[in-house]
PDB file of C-alpha atoms in Angstrom:
ATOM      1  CA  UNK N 219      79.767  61.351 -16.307  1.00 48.00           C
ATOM      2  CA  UNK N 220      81.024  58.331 -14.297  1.00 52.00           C
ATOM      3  CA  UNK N 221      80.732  54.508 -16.015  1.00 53.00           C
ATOM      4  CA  UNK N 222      77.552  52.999 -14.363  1.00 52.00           C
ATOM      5  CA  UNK N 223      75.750  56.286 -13.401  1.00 48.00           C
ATOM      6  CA  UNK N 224      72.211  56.385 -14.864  1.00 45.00           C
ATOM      7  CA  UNK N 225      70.660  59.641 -16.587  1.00 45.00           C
ATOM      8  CA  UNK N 226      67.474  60.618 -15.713  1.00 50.00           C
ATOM      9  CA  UNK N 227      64.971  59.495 -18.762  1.00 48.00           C
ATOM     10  CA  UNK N 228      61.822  61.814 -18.781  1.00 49.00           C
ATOM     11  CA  UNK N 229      59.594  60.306 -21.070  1.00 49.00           C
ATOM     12  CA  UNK N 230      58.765  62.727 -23.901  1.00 50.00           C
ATOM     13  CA  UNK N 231      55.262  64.931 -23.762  1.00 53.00           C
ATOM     14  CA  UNK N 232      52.860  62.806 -25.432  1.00 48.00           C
ATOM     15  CA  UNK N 233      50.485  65.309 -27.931  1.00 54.00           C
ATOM     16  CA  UNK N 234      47.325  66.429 -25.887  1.00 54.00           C
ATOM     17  CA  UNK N 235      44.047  65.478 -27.669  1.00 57.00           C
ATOM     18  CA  UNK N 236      43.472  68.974 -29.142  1.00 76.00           C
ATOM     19  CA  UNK N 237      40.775  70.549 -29.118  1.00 83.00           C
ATOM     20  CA  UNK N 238      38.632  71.747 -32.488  1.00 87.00           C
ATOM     21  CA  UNK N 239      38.596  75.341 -33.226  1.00 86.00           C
ATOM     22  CA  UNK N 240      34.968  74.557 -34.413  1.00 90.00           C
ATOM     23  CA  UNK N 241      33.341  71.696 -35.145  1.00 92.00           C
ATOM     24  CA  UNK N 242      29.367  71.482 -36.145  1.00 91.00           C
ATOM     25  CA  UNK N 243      26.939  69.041 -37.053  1.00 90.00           C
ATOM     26  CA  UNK N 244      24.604  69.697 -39.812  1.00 90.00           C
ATOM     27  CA  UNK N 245      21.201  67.457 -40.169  1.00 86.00           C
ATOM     28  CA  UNK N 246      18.266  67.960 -42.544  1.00 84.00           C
ATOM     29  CA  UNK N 247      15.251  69.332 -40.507  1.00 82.00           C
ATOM     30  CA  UNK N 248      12.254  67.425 -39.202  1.00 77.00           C
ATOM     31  CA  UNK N 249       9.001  68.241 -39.159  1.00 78.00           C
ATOM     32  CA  UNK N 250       7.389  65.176 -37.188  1.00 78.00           C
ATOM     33  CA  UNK N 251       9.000  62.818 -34.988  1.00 79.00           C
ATOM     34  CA  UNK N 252       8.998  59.041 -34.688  1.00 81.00           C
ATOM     35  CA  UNK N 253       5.896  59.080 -32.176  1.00 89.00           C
ATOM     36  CA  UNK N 254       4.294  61.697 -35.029  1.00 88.00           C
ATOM     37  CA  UNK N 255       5.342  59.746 -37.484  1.00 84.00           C
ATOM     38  CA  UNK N 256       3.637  56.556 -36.443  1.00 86.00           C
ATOM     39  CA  UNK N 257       0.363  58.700 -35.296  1.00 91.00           C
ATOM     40  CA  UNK N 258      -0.077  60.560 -38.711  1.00 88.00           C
ATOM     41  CA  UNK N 259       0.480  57.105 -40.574  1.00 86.00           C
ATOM     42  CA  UNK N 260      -2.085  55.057 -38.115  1.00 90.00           C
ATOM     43  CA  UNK N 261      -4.710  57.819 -38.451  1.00 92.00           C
ATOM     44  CA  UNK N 262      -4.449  57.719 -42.698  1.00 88.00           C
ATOM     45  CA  UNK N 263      -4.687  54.133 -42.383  1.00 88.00           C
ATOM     46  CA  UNK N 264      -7.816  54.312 -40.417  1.00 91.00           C
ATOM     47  CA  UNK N 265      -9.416  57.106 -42.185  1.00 91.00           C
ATOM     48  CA  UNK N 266      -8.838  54.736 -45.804  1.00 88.00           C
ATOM     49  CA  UNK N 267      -9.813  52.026 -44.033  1.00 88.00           C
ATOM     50  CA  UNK N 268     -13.565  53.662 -43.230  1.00 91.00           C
ATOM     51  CA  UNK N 269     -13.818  55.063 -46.671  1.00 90.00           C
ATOM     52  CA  UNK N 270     -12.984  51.747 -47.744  1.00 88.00           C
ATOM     53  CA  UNK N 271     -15.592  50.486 -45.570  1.00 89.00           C
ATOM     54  CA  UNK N 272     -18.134  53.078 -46.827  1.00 90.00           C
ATOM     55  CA  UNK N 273     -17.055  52.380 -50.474  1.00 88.00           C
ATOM     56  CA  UNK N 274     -17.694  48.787 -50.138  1.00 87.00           C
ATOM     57  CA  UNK N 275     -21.018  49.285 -48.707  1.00 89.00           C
ATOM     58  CA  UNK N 276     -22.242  51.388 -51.410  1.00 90.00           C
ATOM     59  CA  UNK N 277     -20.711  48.413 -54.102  1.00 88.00           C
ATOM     60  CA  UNK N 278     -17.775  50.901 -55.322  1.00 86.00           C
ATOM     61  CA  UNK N 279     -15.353  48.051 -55.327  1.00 83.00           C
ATOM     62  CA  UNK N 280     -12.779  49.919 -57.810  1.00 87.00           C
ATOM     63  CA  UNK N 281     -12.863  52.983 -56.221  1.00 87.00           C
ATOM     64  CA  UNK N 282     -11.840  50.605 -52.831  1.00 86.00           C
ATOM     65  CA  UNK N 283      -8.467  49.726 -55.558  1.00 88.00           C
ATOM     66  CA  UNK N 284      -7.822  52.855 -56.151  1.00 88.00           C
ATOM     67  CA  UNK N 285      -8.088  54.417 -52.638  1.00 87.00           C
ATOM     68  CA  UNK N 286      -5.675  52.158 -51.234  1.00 87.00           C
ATOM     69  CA  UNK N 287      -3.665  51.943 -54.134  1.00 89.00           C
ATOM     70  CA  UNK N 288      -3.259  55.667 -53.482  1.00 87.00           C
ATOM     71  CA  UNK N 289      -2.124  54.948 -49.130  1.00 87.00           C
ATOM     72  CA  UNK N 290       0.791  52.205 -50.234  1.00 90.00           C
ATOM     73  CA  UNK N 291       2.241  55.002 -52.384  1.00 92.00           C
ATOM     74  CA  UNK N 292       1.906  57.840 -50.154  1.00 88.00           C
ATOM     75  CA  UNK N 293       3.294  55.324 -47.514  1.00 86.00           C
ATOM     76  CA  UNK N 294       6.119  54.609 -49.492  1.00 90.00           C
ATOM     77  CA  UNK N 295       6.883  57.910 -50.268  1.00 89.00           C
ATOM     78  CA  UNK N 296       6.636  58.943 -46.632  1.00 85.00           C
ATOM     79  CA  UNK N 297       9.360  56.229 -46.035  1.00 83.00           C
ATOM     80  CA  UNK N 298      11.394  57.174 -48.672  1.00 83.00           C
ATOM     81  CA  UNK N 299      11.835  60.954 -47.587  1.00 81.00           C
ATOM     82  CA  UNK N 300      12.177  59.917 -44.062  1.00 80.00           C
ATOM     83  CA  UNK N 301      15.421  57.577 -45.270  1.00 78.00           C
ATOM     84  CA  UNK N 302      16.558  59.731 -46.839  1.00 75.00           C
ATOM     85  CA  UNK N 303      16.664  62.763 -44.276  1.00 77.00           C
ATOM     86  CA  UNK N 304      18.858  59.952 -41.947  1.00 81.00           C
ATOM     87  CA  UNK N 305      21.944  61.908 -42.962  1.00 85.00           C
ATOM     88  CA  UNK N 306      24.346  64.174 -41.853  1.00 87.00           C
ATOM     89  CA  UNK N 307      27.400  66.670 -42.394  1.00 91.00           C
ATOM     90  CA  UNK N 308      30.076  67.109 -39.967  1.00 91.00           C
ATOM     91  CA  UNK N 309      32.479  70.415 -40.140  1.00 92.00           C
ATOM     92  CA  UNK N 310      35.894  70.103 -38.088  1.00 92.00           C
ATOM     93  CA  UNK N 311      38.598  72.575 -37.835  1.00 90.00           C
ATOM     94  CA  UNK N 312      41.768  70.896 -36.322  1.00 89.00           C
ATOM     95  CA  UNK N 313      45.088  70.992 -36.569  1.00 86.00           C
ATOM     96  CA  UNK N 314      45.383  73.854 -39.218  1.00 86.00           C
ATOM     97  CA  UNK N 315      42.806  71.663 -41.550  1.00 89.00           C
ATOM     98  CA  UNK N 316      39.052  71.657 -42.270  1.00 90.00           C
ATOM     99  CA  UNK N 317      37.606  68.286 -42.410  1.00 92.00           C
ATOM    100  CA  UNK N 318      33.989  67.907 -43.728  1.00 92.00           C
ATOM    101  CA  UNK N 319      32.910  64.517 -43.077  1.00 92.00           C
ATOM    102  CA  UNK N 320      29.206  63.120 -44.657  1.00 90.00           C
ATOM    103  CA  UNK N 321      27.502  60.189 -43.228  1.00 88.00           C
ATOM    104  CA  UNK N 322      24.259  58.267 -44.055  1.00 83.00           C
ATOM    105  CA  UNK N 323      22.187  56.642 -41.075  1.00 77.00           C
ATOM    106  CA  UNK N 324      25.056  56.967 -38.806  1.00 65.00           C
ATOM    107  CA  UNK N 325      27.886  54.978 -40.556  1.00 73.00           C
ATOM    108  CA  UNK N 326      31.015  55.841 -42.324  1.00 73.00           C
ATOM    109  CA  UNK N 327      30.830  58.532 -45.312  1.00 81.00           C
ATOM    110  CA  UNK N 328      32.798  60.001 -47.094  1.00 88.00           C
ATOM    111  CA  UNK N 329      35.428  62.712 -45.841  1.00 90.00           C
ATOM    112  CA  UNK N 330      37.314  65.449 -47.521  1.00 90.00           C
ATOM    113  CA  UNK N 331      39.789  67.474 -45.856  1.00 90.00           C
ATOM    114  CA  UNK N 332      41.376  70.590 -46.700  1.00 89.00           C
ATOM    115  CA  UNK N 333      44.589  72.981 -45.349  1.00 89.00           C
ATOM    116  CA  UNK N 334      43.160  76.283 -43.765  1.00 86.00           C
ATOM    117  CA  UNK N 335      45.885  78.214 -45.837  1.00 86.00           C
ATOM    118  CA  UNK N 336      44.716  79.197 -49.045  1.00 85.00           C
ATOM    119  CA  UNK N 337      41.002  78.108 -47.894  1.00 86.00           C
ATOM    120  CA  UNK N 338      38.179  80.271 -49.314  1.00 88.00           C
ATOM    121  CA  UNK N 339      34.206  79.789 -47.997  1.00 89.00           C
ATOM    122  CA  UNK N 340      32.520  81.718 -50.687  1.00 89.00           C
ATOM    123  CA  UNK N 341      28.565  82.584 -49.913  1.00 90.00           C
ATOM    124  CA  UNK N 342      26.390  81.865 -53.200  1.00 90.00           C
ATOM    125  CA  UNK N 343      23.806  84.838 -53.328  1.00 89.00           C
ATOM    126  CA  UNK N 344      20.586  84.723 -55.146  1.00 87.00           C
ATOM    127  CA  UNK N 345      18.991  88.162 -57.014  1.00 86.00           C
ATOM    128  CA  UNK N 346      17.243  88.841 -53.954  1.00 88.00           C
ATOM    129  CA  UNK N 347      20.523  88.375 -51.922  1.00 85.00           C
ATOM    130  CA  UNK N 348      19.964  85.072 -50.166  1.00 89.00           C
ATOM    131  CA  UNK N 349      22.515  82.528 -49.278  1.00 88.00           C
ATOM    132  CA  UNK N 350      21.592  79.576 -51.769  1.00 90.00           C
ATOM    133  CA  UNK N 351      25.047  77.417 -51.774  1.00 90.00           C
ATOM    134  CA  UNK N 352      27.785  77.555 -48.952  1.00 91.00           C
ATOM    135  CA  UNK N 353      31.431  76.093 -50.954  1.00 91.00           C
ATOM    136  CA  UNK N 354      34.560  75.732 -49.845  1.00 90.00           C
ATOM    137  CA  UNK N 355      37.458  76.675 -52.508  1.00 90.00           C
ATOM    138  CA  UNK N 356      41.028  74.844 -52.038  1.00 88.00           C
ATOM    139  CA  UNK N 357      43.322  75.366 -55.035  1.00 86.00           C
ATOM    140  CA  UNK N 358      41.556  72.896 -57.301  1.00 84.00           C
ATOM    141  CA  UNK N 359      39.174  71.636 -54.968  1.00 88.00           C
ATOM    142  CA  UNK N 360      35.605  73.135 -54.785  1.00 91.00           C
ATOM    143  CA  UNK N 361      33.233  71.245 -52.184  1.00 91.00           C
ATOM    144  CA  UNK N 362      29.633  72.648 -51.671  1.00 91.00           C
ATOM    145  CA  UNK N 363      27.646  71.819 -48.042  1.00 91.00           C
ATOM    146  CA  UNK N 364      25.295  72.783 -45.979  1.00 90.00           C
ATOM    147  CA  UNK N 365      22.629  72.404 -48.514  1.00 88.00           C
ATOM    148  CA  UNK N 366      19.751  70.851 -45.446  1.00 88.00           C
ATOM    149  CA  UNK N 367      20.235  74.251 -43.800  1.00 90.00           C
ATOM    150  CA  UNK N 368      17.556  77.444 -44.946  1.00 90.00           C
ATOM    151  CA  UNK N 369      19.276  80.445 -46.664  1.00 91.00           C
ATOM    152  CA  UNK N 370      19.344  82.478 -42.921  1.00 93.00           C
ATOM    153  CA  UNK N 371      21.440  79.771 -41.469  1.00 92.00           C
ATOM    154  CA  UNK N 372      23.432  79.051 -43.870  1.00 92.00           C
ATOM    155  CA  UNK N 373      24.482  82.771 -43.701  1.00 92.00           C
ATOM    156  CA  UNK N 374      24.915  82.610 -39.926  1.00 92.00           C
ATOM    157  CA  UNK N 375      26.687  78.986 -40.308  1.00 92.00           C
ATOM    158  CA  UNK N 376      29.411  80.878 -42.418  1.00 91.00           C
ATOM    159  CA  UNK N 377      29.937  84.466 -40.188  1.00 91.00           C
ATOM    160  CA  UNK N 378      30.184  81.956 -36.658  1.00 91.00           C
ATOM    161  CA  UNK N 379      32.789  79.276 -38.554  1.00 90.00           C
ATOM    162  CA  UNK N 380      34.443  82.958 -40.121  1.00 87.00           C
ATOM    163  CA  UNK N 381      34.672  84.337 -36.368  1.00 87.00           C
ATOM    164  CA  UNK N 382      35.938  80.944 -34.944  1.00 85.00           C
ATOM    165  CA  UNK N 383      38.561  81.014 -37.172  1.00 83.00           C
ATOM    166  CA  UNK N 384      39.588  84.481 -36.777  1.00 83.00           C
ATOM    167  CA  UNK N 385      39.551  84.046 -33.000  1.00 81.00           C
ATOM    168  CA  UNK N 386      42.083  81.624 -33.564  1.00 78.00           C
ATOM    169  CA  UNK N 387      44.307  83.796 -36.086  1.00 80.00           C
ATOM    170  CA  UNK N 388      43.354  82.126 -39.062  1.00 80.00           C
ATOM    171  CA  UNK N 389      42.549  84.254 -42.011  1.00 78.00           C
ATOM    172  CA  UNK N 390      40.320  83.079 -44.614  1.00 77.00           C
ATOM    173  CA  UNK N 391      38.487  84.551 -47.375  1.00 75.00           C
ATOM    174  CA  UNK N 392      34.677  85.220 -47.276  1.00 78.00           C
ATOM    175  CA  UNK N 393      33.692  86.432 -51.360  1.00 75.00           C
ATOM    176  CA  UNK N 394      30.194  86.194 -51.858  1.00 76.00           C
ATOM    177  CA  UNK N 395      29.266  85.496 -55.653  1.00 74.00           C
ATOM    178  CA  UNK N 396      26.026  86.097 -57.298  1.00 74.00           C
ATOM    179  CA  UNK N 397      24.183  83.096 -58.072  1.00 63.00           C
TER     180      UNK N 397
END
């Protein structure tokens, strides 16, 4: 190499965004939606409001207290069960680690994540053989999901993250214990 002659600089690879061996989103069901939602509470606010009506009529005024005493708690309660079903769990597998990530309407959660090597999913069976708990065993570690999910997909949530893994050479194991 001559002073004064310039080398060639190739700028190094940078790390392509890689993509997730699996990655699933897990959300408590729902029954009714918003338009539902608002329909079935308008329609048990009319129907208390014309027994209310028909109450007050017949000079039943504490039976008028007690009726809609009885809406503003099953309106609260309706609220409270639909706030509480605004959650989620999110199940990565990237980069040789599983990363289950909880949120609550949307914002940050909490995250845990854990090294595929060594990983266990073990399948929490009933007596009459149904999938009850789904938990993931790391060394000390022992985190249970999936709970929103019925006992058939929970079983078929396990066998399609199993075969995603196994498509990708990862090994883990699959016990199932009694409950």
């Amino acid at each position: 190499m001559t002073p004064g002659m310039s080398l060639p600089f190739s700028a190094a690879a940078e790390p392509v965004d890689e993509r997730p061996l699996f990655d699933a989103i897990i959300t408590p069901p729902a029954s009714l939606g918003e338009r539902g939602f608002s329909t079935f509470m308008a329609v048990t606010l009319a129907v208390v409001c014309l027994v209310d009506l028909a109450l007050m009529a017949a000079g039943l005024w504490w039976a008028i207290l007690f009726l809609t005493g009885n809406l503003v708690f099953l309106l609260a309660a309706f609220i409270a069960v639909r706030r509480a079903r605004e959650r989620s769990e999110r199940v990565v597998v990237q980069g040789g680690q599983l990363r289950l990530e909880r949120h609550w309407k949307g914002g940050p959660g909490c995250a845990d994540t854990l090294p595929l090597f060594g990983l266990r999913l073990v399948r929490v069976r009933d007596g009459a053989g149904h999938c009850r708990r789904l938990e993931l065993h790391s060394r000390s570690q022992r985190l249970c999901f999936a709970a929103d999910l019925t006992p058939k997909e929970r079983e078929a949530f396990a066998e399609a993250l199993g075969r995603s893994l196994h498509r990708a050479g990862f090994a883990i194991a699959m016990p199932v214990q009694p409950y």
